[in-house]
Coordinates of C-alpha atoms in Angstrom, one line a residue:
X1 CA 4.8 15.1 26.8
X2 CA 2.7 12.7 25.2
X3 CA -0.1 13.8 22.6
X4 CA -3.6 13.8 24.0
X5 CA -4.6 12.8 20.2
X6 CA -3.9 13.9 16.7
X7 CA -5.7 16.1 13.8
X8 CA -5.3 15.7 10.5
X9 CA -3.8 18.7 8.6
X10 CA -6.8 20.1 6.3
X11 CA -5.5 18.2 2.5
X12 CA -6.8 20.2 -0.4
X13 CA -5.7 19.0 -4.3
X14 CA -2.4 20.3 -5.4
X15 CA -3.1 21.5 -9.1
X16 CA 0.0 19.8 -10.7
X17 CA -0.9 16.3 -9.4
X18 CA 1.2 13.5 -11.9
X19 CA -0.6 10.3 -12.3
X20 CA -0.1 9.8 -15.5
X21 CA 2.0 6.4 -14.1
X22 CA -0.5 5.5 -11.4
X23 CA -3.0 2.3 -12.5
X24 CA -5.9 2.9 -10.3
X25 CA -8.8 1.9 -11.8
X26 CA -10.1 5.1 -11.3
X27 CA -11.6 7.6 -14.0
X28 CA -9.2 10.6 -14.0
X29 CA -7.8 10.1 -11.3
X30 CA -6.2 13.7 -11.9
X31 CA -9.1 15.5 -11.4
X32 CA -11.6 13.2 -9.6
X33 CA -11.6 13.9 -5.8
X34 CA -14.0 11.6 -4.5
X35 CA -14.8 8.0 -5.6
X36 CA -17.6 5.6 -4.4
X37 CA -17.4 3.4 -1.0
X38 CA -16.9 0.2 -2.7
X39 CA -14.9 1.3 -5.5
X40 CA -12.4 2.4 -2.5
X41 CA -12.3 -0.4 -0.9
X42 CA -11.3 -2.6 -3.8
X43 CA -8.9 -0.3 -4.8
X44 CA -7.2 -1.2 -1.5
X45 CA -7.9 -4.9 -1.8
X46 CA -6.5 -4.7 -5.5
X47 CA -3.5 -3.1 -4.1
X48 CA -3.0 -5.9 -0.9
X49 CA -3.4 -9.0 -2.7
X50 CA -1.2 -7.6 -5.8
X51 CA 1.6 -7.2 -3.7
X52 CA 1.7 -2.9 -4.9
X53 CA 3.2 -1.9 -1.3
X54 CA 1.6 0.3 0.7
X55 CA 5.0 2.3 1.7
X56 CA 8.1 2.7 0.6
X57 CA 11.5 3.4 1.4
X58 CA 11.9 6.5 -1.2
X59 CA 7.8 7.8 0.0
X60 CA 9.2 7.7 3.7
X61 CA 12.5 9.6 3.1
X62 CA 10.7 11.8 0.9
X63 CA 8.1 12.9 3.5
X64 CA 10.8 12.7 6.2
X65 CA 12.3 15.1 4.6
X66 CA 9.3 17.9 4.3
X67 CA 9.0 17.4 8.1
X68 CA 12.9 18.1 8.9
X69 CA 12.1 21.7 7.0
X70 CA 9.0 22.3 7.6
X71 CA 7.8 22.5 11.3
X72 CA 6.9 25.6 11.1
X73 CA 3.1 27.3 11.2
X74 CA 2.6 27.9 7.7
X75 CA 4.6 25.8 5.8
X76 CA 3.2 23.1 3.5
X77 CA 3.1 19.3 3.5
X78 CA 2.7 16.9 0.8
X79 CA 1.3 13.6 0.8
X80 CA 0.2 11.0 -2.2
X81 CA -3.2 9.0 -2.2
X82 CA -3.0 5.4 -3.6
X83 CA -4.9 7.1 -7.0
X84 CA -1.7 9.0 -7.9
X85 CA -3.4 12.3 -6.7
X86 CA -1.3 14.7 -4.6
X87 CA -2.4 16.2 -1.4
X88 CA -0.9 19.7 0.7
X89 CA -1.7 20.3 3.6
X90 CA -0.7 23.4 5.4
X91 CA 0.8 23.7 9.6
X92 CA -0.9 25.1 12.5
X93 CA 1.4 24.7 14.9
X94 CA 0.9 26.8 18.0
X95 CA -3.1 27.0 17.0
X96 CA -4.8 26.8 20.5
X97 CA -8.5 25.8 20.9
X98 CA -11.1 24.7 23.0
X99 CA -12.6 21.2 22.9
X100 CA -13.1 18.1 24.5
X101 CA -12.3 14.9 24.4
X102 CA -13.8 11.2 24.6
X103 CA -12.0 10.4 28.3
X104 CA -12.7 14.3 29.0
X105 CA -16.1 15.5 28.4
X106 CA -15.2 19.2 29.9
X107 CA -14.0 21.4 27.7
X108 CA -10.7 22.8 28.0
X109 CA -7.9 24.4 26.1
X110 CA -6.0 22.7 23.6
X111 CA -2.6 23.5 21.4
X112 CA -0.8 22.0 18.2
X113 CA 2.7 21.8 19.4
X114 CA 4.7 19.3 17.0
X115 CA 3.4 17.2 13.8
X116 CA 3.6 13.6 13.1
X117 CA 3.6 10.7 10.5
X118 CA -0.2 8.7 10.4
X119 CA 0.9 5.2 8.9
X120 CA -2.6 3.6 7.8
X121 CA -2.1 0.4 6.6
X122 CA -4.6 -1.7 4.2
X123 CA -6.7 -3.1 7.2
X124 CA -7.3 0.5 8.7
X125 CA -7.9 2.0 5.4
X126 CA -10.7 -0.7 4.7
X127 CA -11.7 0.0 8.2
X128 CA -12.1 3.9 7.8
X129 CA -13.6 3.5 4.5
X130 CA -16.5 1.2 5.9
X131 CA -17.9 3.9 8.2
X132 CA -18.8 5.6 5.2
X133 CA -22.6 4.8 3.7
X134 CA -22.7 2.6 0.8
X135 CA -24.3 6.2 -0.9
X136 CA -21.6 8.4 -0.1
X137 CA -18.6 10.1 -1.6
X138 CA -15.6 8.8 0.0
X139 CA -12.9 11.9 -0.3
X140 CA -9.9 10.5 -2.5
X141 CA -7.8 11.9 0.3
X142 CA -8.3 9.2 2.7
X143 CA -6.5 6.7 0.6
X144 CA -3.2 8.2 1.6
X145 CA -1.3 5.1 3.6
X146 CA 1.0 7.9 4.7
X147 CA -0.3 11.7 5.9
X148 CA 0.6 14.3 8.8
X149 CA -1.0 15.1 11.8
X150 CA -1.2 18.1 14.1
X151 CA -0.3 16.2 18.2
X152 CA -2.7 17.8 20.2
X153 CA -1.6 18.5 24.2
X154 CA -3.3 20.1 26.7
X155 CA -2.3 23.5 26.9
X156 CA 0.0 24.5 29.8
X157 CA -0.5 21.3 31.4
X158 CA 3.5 19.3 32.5
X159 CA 3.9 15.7 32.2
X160 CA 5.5 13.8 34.9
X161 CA 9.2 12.7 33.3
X162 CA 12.1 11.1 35.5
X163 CA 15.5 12.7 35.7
X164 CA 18.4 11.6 34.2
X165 CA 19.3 10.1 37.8
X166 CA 15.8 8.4 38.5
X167 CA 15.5 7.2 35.3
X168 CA 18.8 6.1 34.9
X169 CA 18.3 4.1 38.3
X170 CA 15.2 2.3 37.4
X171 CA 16.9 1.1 33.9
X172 CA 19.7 -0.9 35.7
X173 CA 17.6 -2.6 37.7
X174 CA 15.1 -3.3 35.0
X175 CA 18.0 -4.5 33.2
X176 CA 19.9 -6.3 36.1
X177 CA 15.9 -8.1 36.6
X178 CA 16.3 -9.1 32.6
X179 CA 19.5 -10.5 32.3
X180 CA 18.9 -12.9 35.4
X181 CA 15.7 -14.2 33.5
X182 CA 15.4 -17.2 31.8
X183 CA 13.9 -15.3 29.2
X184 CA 17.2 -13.6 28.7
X185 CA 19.2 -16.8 28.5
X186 CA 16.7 -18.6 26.2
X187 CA 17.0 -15.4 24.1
X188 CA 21.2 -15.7 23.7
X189 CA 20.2 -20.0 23.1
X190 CA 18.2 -18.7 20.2
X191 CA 20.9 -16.1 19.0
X192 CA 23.5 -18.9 19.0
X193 CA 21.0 -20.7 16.1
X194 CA 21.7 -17.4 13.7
X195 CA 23.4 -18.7 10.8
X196 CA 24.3 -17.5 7.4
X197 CA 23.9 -13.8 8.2
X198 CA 26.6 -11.0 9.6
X199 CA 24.4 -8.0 11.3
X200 CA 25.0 -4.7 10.5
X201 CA 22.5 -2.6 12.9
X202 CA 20.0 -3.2 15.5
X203 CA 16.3 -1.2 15.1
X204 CA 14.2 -0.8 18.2
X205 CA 11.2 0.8 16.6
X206 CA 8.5 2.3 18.7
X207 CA 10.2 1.0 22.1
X208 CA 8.9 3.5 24.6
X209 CA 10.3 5.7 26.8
X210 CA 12.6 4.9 29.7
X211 CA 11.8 8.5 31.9
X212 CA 8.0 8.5 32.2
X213 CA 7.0 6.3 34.9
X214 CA 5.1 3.2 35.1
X215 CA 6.6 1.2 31.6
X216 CA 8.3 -2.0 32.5
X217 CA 7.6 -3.3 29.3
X218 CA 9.7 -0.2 27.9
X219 CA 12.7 -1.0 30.1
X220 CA 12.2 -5.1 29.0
X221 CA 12.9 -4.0 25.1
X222 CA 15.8 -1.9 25.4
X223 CA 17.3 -4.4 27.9
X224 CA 16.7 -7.1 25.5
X225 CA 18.5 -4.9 22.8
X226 CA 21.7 -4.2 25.0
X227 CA 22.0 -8.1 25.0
X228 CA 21.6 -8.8 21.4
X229 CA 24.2 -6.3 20.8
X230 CA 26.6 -7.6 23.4
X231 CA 26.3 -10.9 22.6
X232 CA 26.8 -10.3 18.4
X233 CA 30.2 -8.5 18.9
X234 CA 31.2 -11.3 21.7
X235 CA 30.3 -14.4 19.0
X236 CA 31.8 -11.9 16.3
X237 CA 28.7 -12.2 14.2
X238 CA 28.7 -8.9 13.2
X239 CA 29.4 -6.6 10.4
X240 CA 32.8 -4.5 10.6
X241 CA 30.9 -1.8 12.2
X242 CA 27.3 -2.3 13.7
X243 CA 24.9 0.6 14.2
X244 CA 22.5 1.1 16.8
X245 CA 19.3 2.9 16.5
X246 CA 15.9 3.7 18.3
X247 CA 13.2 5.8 17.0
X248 CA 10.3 6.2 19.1
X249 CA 8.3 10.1 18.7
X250 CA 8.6 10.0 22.7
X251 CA 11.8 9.9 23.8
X252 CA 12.8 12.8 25.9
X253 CA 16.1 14.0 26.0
X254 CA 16.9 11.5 29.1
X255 CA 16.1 8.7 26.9
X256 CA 18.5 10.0 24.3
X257 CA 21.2 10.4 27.0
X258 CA 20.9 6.8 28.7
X259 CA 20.4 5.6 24.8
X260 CA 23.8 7.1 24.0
X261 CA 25.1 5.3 27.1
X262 CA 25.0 2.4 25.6
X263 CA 25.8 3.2 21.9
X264 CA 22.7 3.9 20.7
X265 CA 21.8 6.7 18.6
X266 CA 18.0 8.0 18.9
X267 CA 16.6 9.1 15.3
X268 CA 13.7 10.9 14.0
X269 CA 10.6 9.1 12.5
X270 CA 10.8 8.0 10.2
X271 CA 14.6 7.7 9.9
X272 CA 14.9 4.2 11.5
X273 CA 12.7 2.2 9.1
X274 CA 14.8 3.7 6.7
X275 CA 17.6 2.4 7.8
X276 CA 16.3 -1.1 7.6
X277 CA 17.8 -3.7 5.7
X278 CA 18.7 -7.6 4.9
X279 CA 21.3 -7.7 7.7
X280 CA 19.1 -5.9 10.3
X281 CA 17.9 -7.2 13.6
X282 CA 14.6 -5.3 13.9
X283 CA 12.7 -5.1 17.2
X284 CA 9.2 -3.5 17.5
X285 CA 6.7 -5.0 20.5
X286 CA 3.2 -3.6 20.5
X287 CA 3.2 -0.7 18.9
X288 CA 1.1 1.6 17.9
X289 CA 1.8 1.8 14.3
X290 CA 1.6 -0.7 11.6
X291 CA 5.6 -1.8 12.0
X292 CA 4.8 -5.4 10.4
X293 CA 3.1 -3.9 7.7
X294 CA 5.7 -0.9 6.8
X295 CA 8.9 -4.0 7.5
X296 CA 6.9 -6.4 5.3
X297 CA 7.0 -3.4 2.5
X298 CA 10.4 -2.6 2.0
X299 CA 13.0 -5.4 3.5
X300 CA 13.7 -8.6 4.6
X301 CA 15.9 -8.5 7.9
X302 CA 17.8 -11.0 8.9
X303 CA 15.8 -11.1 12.6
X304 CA 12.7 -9.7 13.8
X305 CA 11.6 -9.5 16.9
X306 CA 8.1 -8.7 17.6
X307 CA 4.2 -10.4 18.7
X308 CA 3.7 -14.1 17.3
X309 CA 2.1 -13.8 14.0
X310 CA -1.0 -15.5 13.9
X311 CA -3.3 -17.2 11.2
X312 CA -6.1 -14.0 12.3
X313 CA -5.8 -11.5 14.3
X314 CA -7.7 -8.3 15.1
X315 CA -5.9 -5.7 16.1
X316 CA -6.3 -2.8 14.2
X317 CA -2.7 -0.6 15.4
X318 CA 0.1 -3.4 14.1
X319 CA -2.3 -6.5 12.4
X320 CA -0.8 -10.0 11.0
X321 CA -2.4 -8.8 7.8
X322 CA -1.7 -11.6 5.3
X323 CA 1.2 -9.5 3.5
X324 CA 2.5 -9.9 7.2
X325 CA 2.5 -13.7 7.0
X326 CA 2.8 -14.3 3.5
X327 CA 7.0 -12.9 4.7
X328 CA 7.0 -14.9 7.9
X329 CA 6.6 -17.8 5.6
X330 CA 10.6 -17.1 4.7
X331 CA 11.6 -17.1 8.5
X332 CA 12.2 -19.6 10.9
X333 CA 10.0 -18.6 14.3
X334 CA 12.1 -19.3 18.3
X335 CA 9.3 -18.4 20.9
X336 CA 10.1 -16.2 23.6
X337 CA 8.1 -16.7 27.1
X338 CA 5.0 -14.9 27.2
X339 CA 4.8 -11.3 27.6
X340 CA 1.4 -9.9 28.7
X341 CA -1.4 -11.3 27.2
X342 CA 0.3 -12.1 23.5
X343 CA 3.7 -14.0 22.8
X344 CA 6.6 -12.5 21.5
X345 CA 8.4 -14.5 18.9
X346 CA 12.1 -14.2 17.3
X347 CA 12.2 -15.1 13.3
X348 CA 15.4 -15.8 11.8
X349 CA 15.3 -15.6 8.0
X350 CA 16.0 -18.8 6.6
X351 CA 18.6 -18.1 3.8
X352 CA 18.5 -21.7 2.6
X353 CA 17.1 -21.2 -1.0
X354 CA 16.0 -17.9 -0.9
X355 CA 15.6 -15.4 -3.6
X356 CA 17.0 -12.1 -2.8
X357 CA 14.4 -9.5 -1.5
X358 CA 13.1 -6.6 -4.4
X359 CA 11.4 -3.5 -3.0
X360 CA 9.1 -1.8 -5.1
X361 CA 10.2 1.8 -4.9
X362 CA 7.4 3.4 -6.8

């Protein structure tokens, strides 16, 4: 099933909050819970054009952990604001309730059935920051890049998904459609330009899912996956082993079992950005969290495959923010044909004169 929307779990202070190693700007930053508007939003700014990422590998494995133990109603959730300050927030799962939403103004019945990662990078913070009044008290809370959510569903109602023979059906021909494309043989051109690296794993991140109906652009990235693998181990331009892996929160267990098909092992968010690294081909095509921004954080792989960056853009779910291009700047960009209404682009890093890649970790 796919989430009608999301909640935010209710964060209240935990008492024994370490900042002590936290530069914020911010006046005891231990015990102050709300800050002004602009004082905020520079606090973000400061943060972007310092280079201080936003996430991190050791944040992410650390919060992926709490979510492996604790999806349970009742248990508790820790997240960390950008001031240092520690957040816990506690699961409702199963909590039913009535409400409505904006596409449904009639009030039904509602349920908390899973919990997720919220990835807000700086752009969306400085967004959600700026519908506060210049006079109000801006909750330190909501300068947390990374907190949890409650996925909302509408109670007792059944999604449409394929079978494991439907969907399986519609994914060879999507994939029979792809590799008679130009797009498919331009692709394997550009691959045969990859120099200097031996890959190690493939990433689809946020890909879709191949057994709901009606996502051809779903079927397009996996296909284009399948080939990138084939070809590598053809031309031998892998590592001794290479690992495959997808993480998308809606894969149904169809997905996983055509995914396994083809050697690719489905992981948990947010498992597959760790995983990430200088010998990764990474492919993530409109979606709807900030991959550029979390990719531009912690590594440099060797490819990425994802929307052209642009000079300025406006999209608020996966932005060019200028951390975004100041990383494409090391890359050497191979067009794609058009897909929709934006292109997609491959970047190859350049490894002529370049420095080796230091996350901050912190």
């Amino acid at each position: 099933m796919t989430a009608v929307r999301s909640e935010f779990l209710n964060w209240e202070p935990r008492p024994d909050t370490d900042s002590s190693n936290t530069s914020t700007g911010l006046v005891n930053p231990r015990e102050q819970l709300t800050t002004k508007k602009a004082q905020a939003i520079e606090l973000v700014k400061q943060r972007l054009e310092s280079g201080q990422p936003f996430f991190t590998k050791e944040a992410l494995q650390e919060l992926g952990e709490q979510l492996k133990s604790q999806r349970t109603k009742g248990a508790k959730v820790t997240v960390r604001s950008l001031t240092g300050m520690i957040f816990e927030g506690v699961v409702d799962l199963g909590h039913r309730f009535p409400s409505t939403t904006l596409a449904d103004p009639i009030e039904r019945e509602y349920i908390n059935l899973d919990i997720a990662i919220d990835y807000s990078h700086a752009g969306r913070l400085i967004a959600d920051l700026a519908t506060y009044g210049d006079d109000n008290d801006i909750p330190v809370s909501d300068l947390t890049p990374l907190r949890v959510t409650h996925e909302v569903y509408l109670f007792g109602k059944e999604e449409e998904i394929w079978d494991r023979k439907l969907a399986g059906h519609a994914f060879v021909k999507a994939r029979q459609a792809w590799e008679k494309s130009q797009n498919c043989k331009k692709f394997e051109a550009i691959l045969s330009k990859v120099t200097g690296h031996k890959i190690n794993n493939i990433l689809g991140l946020a890909c879709g899912s191949l057994s709901r109906p009606g996502r051809p652009q779903s079927a397009f990235q996996h296909a284009l996956l399948i080939t990138a693998k084939n070809w590598l181990r053809k031309k031998g331009l892998t590592d001794k082993t290479l690992s495959c892996y997808m993480q998308d929160p809606e894969y149904t267990s169809v997905d996983r079992e055509i995914l396994d098909g083809f050697g690719f092992q489905t992981v948990d968010d947010p498992e597959g950005f760790l995983k990430v690294d200088e010998q990764s081909i990474v492919l993530s095509i409109a979606p709807n969290v900030p991959v550029k921004h979390i990719i531009a954080d912690i590594a440099r792989p060797a490819i990425v495959i994802w929307f052209q960056v642009k000079e300025t853009d406006t999209a608020m779910l996966d932005p060019d923010s200028s951390r975004v291009r100041k990383m494409m700047e090391g890359y050497i960009e191979e067009e794609l044909e058009s897909d929709g209404d934006r292109d997609v682009s491959v970047y190859i890093r350049n490894t002529e004169n370049e420095s080796p890649f230091k996350g901050i970790t912190r």
